[in-house]
Short mmCIF file of C-alpha atoms in Angstrom, two decimals:
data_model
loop_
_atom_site.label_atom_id
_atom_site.label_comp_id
_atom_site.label_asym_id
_atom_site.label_seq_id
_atom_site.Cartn_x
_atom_site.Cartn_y
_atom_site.Cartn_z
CA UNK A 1 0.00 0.00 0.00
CA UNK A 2 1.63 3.69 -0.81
CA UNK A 3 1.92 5.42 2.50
CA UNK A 4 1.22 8.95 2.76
CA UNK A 5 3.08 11.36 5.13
CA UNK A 6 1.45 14.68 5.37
CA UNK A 7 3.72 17.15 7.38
CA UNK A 8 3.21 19.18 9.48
CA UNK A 9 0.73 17.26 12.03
CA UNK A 10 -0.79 21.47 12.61
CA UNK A 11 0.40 24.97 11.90
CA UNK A 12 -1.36 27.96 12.87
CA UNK A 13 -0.73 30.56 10.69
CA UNK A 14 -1.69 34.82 11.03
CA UNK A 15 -4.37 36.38 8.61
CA UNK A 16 -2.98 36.99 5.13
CA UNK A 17 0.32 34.75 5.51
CA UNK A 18 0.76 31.21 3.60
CA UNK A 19 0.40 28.03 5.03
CA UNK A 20 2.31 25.42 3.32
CA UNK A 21 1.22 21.72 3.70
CA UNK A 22 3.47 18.99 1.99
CA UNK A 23 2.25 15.37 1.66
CA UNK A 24 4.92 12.86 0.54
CA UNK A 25 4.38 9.09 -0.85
CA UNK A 26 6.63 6.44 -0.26
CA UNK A 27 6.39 5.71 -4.04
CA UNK A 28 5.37 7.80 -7.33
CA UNK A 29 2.41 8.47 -8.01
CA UNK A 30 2.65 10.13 -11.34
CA UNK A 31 2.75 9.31 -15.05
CA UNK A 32 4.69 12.00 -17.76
CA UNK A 33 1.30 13.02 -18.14
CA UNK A 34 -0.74 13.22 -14.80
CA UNK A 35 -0.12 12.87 -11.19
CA UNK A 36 -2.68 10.84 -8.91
CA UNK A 37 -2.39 13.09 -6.02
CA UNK A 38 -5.57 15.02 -4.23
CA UNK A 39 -6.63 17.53 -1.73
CA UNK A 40 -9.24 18.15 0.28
CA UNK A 41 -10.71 20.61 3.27
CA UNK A 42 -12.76 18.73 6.10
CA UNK A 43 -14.47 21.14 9.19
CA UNK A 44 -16.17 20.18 11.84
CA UNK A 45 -19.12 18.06 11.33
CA UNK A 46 -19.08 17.96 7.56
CA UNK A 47 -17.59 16.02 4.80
CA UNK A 48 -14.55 16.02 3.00
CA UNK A 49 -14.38 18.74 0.13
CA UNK A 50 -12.27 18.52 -2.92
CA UNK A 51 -10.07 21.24 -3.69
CA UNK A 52 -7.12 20.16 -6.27
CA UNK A 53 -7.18 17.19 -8.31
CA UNK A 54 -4.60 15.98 -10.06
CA UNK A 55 -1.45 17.35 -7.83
CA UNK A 56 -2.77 21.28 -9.32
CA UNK A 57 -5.43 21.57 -10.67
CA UNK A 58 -8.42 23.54 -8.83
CA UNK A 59 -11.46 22.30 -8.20
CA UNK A 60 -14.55 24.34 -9.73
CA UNK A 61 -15.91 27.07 -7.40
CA UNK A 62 -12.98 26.58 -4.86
CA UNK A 63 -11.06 30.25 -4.46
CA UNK A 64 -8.06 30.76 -5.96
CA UNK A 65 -6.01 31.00 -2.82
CA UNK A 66 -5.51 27.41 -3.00
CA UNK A 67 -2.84 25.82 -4.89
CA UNK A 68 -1.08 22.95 -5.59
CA UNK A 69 2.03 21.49 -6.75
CA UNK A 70 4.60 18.79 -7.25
CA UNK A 71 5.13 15.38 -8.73
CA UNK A 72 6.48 11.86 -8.22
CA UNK A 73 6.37 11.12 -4.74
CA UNK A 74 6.44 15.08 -3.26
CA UNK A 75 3.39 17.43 -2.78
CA UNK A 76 2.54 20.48 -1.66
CA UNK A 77 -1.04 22.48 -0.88
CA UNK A 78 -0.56 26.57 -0.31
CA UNK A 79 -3.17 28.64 0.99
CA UNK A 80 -2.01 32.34 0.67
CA UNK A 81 -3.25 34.52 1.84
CA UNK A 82 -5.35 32.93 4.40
CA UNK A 83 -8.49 33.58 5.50
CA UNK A 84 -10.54 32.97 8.50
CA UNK A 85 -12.77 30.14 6.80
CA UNK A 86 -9.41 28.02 5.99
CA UNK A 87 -9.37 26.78 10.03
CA UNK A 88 -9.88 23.14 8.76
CA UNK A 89 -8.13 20.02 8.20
CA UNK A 90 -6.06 19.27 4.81
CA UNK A 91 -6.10 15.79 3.63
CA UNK A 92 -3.87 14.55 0.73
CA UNK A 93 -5.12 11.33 -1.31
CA UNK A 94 -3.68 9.16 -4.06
CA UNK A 95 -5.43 7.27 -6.77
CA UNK A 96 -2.43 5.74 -8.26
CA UNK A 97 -3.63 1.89 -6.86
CA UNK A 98 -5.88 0.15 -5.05
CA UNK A 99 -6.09 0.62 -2.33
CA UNK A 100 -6.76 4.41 -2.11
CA UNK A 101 -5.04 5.60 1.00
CA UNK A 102 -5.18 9.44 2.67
CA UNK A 103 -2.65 11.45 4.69
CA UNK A 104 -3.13 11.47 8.04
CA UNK A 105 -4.12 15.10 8.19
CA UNK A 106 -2.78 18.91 9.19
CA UNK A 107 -4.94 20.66 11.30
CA UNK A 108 -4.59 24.66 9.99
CA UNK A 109 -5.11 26.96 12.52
CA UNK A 110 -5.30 30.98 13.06
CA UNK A 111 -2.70 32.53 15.18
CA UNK B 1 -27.34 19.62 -8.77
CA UNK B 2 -25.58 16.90 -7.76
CA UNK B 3 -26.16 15.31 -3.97
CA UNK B 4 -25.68 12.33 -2.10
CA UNK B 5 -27.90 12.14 0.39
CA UNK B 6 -27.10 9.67 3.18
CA UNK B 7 -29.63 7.58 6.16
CA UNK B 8 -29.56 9.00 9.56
CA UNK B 9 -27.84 8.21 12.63
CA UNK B 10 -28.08 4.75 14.01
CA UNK B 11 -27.41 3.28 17.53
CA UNK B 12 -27.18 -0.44 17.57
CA UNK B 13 -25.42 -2.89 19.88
CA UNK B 14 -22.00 -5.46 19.48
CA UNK B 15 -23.38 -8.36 17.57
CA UNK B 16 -26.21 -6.53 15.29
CA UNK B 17 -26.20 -5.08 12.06
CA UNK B 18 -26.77 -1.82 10.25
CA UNK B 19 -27.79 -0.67 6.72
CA UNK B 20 -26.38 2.61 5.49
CA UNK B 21 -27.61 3.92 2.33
CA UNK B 22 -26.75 6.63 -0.06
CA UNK B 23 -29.03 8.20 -2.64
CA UNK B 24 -27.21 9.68 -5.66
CA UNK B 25 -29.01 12.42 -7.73
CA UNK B 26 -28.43 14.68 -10.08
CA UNK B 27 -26.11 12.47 -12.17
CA UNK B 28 -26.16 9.02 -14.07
CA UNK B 29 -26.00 6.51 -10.68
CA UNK B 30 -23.85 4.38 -13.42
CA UNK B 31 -21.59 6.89 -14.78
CA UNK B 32 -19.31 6.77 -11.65
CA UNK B 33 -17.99 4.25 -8.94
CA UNK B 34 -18.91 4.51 -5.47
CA UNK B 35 -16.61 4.41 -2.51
CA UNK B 36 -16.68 4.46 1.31
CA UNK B 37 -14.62 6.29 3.88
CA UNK B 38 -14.30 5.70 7.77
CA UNK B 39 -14.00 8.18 10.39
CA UNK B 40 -13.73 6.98 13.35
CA UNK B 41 -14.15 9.85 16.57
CA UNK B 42 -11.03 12.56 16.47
CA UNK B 43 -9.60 10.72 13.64
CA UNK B 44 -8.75 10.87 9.92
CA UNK B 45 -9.72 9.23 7.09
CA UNK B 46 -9.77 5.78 6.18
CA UNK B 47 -10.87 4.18 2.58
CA UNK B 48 -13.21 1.05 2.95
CA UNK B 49 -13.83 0.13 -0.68
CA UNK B 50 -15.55 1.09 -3.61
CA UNK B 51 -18.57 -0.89 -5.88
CA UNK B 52 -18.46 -0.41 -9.75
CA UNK B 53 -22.11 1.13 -10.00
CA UNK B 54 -21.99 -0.90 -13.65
CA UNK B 55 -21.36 -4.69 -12.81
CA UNK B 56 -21.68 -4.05 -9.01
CA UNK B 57 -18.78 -5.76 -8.40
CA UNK B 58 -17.58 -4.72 -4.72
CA UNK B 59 -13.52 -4.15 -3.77
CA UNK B 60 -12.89 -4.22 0.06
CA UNK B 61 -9.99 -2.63 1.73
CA UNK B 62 -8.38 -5.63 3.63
CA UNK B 63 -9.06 -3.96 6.71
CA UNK B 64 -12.54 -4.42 5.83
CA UNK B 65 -12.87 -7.97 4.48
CA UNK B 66 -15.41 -10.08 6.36
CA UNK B 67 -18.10 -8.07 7.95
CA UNK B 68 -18.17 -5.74 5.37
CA UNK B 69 -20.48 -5.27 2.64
CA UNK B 70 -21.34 -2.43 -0.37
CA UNK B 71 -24.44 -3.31 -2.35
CA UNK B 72 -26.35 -0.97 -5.16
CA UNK B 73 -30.35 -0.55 -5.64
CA UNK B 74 -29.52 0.77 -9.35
CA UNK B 75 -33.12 1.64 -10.32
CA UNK B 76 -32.95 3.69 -7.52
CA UNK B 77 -30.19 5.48 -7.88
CA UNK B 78 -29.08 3.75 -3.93
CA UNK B 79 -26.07 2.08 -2.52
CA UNK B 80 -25.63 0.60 1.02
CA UNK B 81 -22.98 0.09 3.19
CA UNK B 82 -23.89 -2.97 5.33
CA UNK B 83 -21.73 -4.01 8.83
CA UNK B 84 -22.50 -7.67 10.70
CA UNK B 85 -21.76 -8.28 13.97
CA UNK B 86 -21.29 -5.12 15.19
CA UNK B 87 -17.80 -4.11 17.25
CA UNK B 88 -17.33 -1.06 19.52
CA UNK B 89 -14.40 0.17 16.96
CA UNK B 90 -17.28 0.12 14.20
CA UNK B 91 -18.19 3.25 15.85
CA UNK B 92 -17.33 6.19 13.60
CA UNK B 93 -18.57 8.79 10.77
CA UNK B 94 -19.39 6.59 7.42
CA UNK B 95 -19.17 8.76 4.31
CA UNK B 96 -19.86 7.39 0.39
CA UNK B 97 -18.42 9.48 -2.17
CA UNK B 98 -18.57 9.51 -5.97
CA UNK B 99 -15.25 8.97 -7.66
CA UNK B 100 -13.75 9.65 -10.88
CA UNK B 101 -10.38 9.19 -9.59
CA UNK B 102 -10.75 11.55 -7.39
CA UNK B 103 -13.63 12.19 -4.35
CA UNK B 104 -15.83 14.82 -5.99
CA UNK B 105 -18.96 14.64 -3.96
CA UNK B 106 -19.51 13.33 -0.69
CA UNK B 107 -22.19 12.54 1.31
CA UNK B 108 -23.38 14.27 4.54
CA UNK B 109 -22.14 11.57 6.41
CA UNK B 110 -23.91 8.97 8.57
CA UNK B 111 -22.59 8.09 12.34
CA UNK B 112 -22.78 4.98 13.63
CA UNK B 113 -22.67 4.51 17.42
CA UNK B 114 -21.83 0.69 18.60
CA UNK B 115 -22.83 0.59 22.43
CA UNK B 116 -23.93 -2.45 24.61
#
C-alpha cells in the first residue's frame, strides 16, 4: 500500500500569511502526463471537500487561494493569503492503486 | 445539482447489524464508482472500498474484508454500506463518495454509534 506522510501534524498561521502543507508518498504516483495526487478541506461536522485534483489543478468554485504542486512522490497544498474560513483540516489522497489511501491530516489553525 | 444524500444516525449494539444507504441524484448513478470512507471519533480518514455502479462488483480494503459489505439498488439510484456483527471500533462517521479518480462529492455523512 503507498503510505502517505502529510507534514506538518498542525500549523497555525496569522491572517494573510501562507500556510504550506506537503504530503509525501513512499512511491510515485505520477505518469509524464498526470499525477494521482488530491486535496481536500474537512471542518467540523461535515464532509470532506475537494479542492485540487490531479497534484494542481483547482477544483470548480474553490477560491483561488488554494494551490497545488509537485510530482512523483512530493506534494505540496498553499493557501495564501489565508483567510478565517481556511481553520480546517487538509487531507492529501492518491489514486495511483488500489487501495486508495489518505494522509493522516494537518490541522490549519489561526494565530 | 448533484447530492448524495445519506440515512440517519443509528445506535445499535456489538453483535447486530446496520444498513447505510446513499441516494445519488443529479447524475447518471452508473456513470461513476462509489466508494466508502471511515471516520472513526477525532480521527482521519480511512478508505473502505468502492462498488463499480456498472457490474456491481464490490472491492474491500483488507481492513474491511469479512463483515463488510457495499451493495447498489440501481433503479434507484441507492447504494448501502452494510456491517455484521457489530464491534465497539465500528463506531465512527461513514461517508460514500462519488469517484472519478478523485472524491468529488460526498455525502453528509452517517454516524454509527456501537454501544452495549
Amino acid at each position: 500500500d503507498i503510505v502517505l506522510t502529510q507534514s506538518p501534524a498542525s500549523l497555525a498561521v496569522s491572517l494573510g500569511q501562507r500556510a504550506t502543507i506537503s504530503c509525501r508518498a513512499s512511491q510515485s504516483v505520477s505518469t509524464s502526463s498526470y499525477s494521482y495526487m488530491h486535496w481536500y478541506q474537512q471542518k467540523p461536522g461535515q464532509p470532506p471537500k475537494l479542492l485540487i485534483k490531479y497534484a494542481s489543478n483547482l477544483e470548480s468554485g474553490v477560491p483561488a487561494r488554494f494551490s497545488g504542486s509537485g510530482s512523483g512522490t512530493d506534494f505540496t497544498l498553499n493557501i495564501h493569503p489565508v483567510e478565517e474560513e481556511d481553520t480546517a483540516t487538509y487531507y492529501c489522497q492518491h489514486s495511483w492503486e488500489i487501495p486508495l489511501t489518505f494522509g493522516a491530516g494537518t490541522k490549519l489553525e489561526l494565530k | 445539482q448533484i447530492q448524495l444524500v445519506q440515512s440517519g444516525p443509528e445506535l445499535k449494539k456489538p453483535g447486530e447489524t446496520v444498513k447505510i444507504s446513499c441516494k445519488a441524484s443529479g447524475y447518471t448513478f452508473t456513470d461513476y464508482s462509489m466508494h466508502w470512507v471511515k471516520q472513526a471519533p477525532g480521527k482521519g480518514l480511512k478508505w473502505m472500498g468502492w462498488i463499480n455502479t456498472e457490474t456491481g462488483e464490490p472491492t474491500y480494503a483488507d481492513d474491511f474484508k469479512g463483515r463488510f459489505a457495499f451493495s447498489l439498488e440501481t433503479s434507484a439510484s441507492t447504494a448501502y454500506l452494510q456491517i455484521n456483527n457489530l464491534k465497539n471500533e465500528d463506531t465512527a462517521t461513514y461517508f460514500c463518495a462519488r469517484s472519478s479518480s478523485y472524491l468529488d462529492y460526498w455525502g453528509q455523512g452517517t454516524t454509527l454509534t456501537v454501544s452495549s
